[in-house]
C-alpha cells in the first residue's frame, strides 16, 4: 500500500518514496538539554517515533539519527538572547567550563532518555551530542567560506542569505514579515536581516579567562569560539547520512528560522537538497494557568521558558496520568493539529486506554489468532494517509465490540495495531498496580478459593475487590489486578 506524507517543502501530501528502496534515513532535531523536556517537547518525539513505526509497518528499515543540543542555542532563534546552556550553568551555580557544561548536558540527556523509555519511544541508535561534532561544524563553515557564502563580522562568521536566492522556501517564509529590525540591531554588520551566525567568536559572551583552558569555547581557524546553533544539524545529518537524506522532522516552531537555515547552509555547501521530505508536528498548547491571563483565552505553546511547563513526571505525580496514556491521547489527534493540554481530556483518554489494556489482558489465555483482514486494511489506509492515527484508533472500539471476529483474531489485530501505536500492550498489561493491604489479602483468599475450585467464594471475593476499586483478570497462571479506570482522581496510590 502507498504511504502519503505531508511535506512542508511542497505544502502538500506526497507519495513517499525513499532514496534507497526499503531503507529510510530519518533525522530529528533533538532536545536542548539545559532543562527537563516538557510534555510539549515530548509530543515531537512521540510523533517522530510513530513516523518510524509507520515506515517500518510499511516494510522499511529505518536509520534514525537525532542530535542533542548542548552548545550554541540562544533563547532567540535569530542569534539573540542568552545562551541556554550558560543559563543552566548560572542557574545551577556551576563554573563556566566545558566540563561543567557537559555535566549539565549529561544529566538532562539522561532524563530525556528516561522520558523516551517511559513513552515507549525507541531511543535512536544514533543519539549524539552536538559538542562532540565541533570538528564537523568547522569543516562545514570552512566549506561555506570557500564557496563564498560566508562573511566575517566582529562577533562571528555569518551566512549570507543574499547569496542563496531560495532562502525561506520551507513553509514559504515571508522574509519581510520577520522581525528584521530586531535582528539588525543584534549585529549592524549583517548584510541581510535574515543572515545567521555559523560560528561565534569568544566564549559565550563571558569574555576570555586568561590562562584558563576550560573556557566555554573551541579552537578554530577563527580563534576560540563556538558554533552557531543551526550548523550542528546540518553537520551531523550529513556526517551520518550524507546528502540528501529522506526525512527531516521537528516542531513547527523550527520552520521559519532553524530549518530554513539548515537548508541554506547545507544546500549551499553541497549543491543538492538536504532532505526530500520535511515533516513538522504542531504544538501542545496551554490556554490556562499562570502564564496566560484567565480572561484572555489566549493560546500559548508550552515552552521551557514559560510557567506552564509540565514534565512527564509532574504529569504523573500531580494528575495521575501514565506516560502511555499521554502517548495514547496524543495519537487521538492528528500530528499537524495543535492540541490543548487539559488534564481532564487526557484522563478521559486514559479511561479508554485502560479499557483497551484490560480487554487485551482478558484475551491472554487464548490461542494464537490472525489479524482481521478488513480492519487491518482500514488501519493501514488510515496510517498511510499522512499518519491519521486518530482514524486508526477509532477502529479499536469496533474491533472490541465486533460479534463476527473471533477473540484470538481480536488479540492478533490489536497486536498488529500496536506495532504502530506503540502502547506496549504486551508488557503493560502484565504490570500490576501496588495493592493496598486489604485488597492484597482478598486477592490471596480468592486465589486459594480458585485453587480449591470454590467458585462461589471466589465470585464473592471478586465482588469485594471490585467494590474497593480494582478489577480482577484471571489468566492461566493466576490473576492480575488492575485499578479500575476512572476519570476522577483515584483514592488509592498506584
Ligand atoms: P527544544 O528542546 O526546545 O530544542 O525543543 C525540542 C523539540 O520540541 C523541537 O522539535 C521543538 O520544535 C519541539 N517543541 C517545543 N515546544 C513544543 C510544544 N509546545 N509542542 C510541541 N512541540 C514542541
Ligand atoms: Zn535541528
Short mmCIF file of C-alpha atoms and ligand atoms in Angstrom, two decimals, residues 28-45 47 67 69 73 84 112 229 249-255 258-259 280-286 300-304 326 330 335 339, ligand 1:
data_model
loop_
_atom_site.label_atom_id
_atom_site.label_comp_id
_atom_site.label_asym_id
_atom_site.label_seq_id
_atom_site.Cartn_x
_atom_site.Cartn_y
_atom_site.Cartn_z
CA UNK A 28 15.00 14.55 14.01
CA UNK A 29 16.03 17.76 15.75
CA UNK A 30 16.70 16.69 19.32
CA UNK A 31 16.30 18.42 22.68
CA UNK A 32 18.26 21.33 24.06
CA UNK A 33 19.50 19.84 27.30
CA UNK A 34 19.51 22.84 29.63
CA UNK A 35 16.41 21.66 31.45
CA UNK A 36 13.96 18.76 31.57
CA UNK A 37 11.86 18.16 28.48
CA UNK A 38 8.23 19.23 28.90
CA UNK A 39 5.31 17.23 27.59
CA UNK A 40 5.09 19.59 24.57
CA UNK A 41 8.66 18.73 23.54
CA UNK A 42 7.77 15.09 24.05
CA UNK A 43 4.94 15.44 21.55
CA UNK A 44 7.65 15.99 18.95
CA UNK A 45 9.34 12.71 19.84
CA UNK A 47 5.44 11.97 16.56
CA UNK A 67 21.20 15.38 17.88
CA UNK A 69 21.85 20.34 21.52
CA UNK A 73 21.40 27.57 21.30
CA UNK A 84 20.60 28.37 27.05
CA UNK A 112 15.36 12.82 28.35
CA UNK A 229 23.06 26.77 16.77
CA UNK A 249 11.41 16.19 11.41
CA UNK A 250 10.89 18.82 14.11
CA UNK A 251 8.24 21.02 15.68
CA UNK A 252 6.58 23.79 13.60
CA UNK A 253 8.50 26.45 15.53
CA UNK A 254 11.61 25.32 13.66
CA UNK A 255 10.19 26.05 10.19
CA UNK A 258 16.15 26.87 12.16
CA UNK A 259 15.11 24.61 9.32
CA UNK A 280 6.54 19.01 11.34
CA UNK A 281 4.40 18.40 14.39
CA UNK A 282 2.07 21.10 15.69
CA UNK A 283 2.21 22.38 19.26
CA UNK A 284 0.86 21.23 22.53
CA UNK A 285 -0.73 24.46 23.74
CA UNK A 286 -1.87 25.79 27.06
CA UNK A 300 0.23 29.62 24.04
CA UNK A 301 2.59 26.82 23.19
CA UNK A 302 4.00 25.04 26.18
CA UNK A 303 7.57 26.34 26.48
CA UNK A 304 10.56 25.59 28.67
CA UNK A 326 -0.43 10.54 27.38
CA UNK A 330 -1.53 12.47 21.57
CA UNK A 335 0.12 15.35 14.49
CA UNK A 339 -3.85 20.44 20.77
P1 LIG B 1 14.00 22.18 22.33
O1 LIG B 1 14.38 21.25 23.44
O2 LIG B 1 13.49 23.49 22.79
O3 LIG B 1 15.13 22.32 21.33
O4 LIG B 1 12.78 21.51 21.55
C1 LIG B 1 12.71 20.15 21.23
C2 LIG B 1 11.57 19.88 20.27
O5 LIG B 1 10.30 20.17 20.86
C3 LIG B 1 11.63 20.70 18.98
O6 LIG B 1 11.36 19.85 17.87
C4 LIG B 1 10.52 21.72 19.15
O7 LIG B 1 10.01 22.13 17.91
C5 LIG B 1 9.50 20.93 19.94
N1 LIG B 1 8.55 21.73 20.75
C6 LIG B 1 8.85 22.76 21.57
N2 LIG B 1 7.72 23.21 22.19
C7 LIG B 1 6.70 22.43 21.76
C8 LIG B 1 5.28 22.37 22.07
N3 LIG B 1 4.70 23.18 22.94
N4 LIG B 1 4.54 21.43 21.41
C9 LIG B 1 5.10 20.56 20.54
N5 LIG B 1 6.43 20.56 20.23
C10 LIG B 1 7.22 21.47 20.84
#
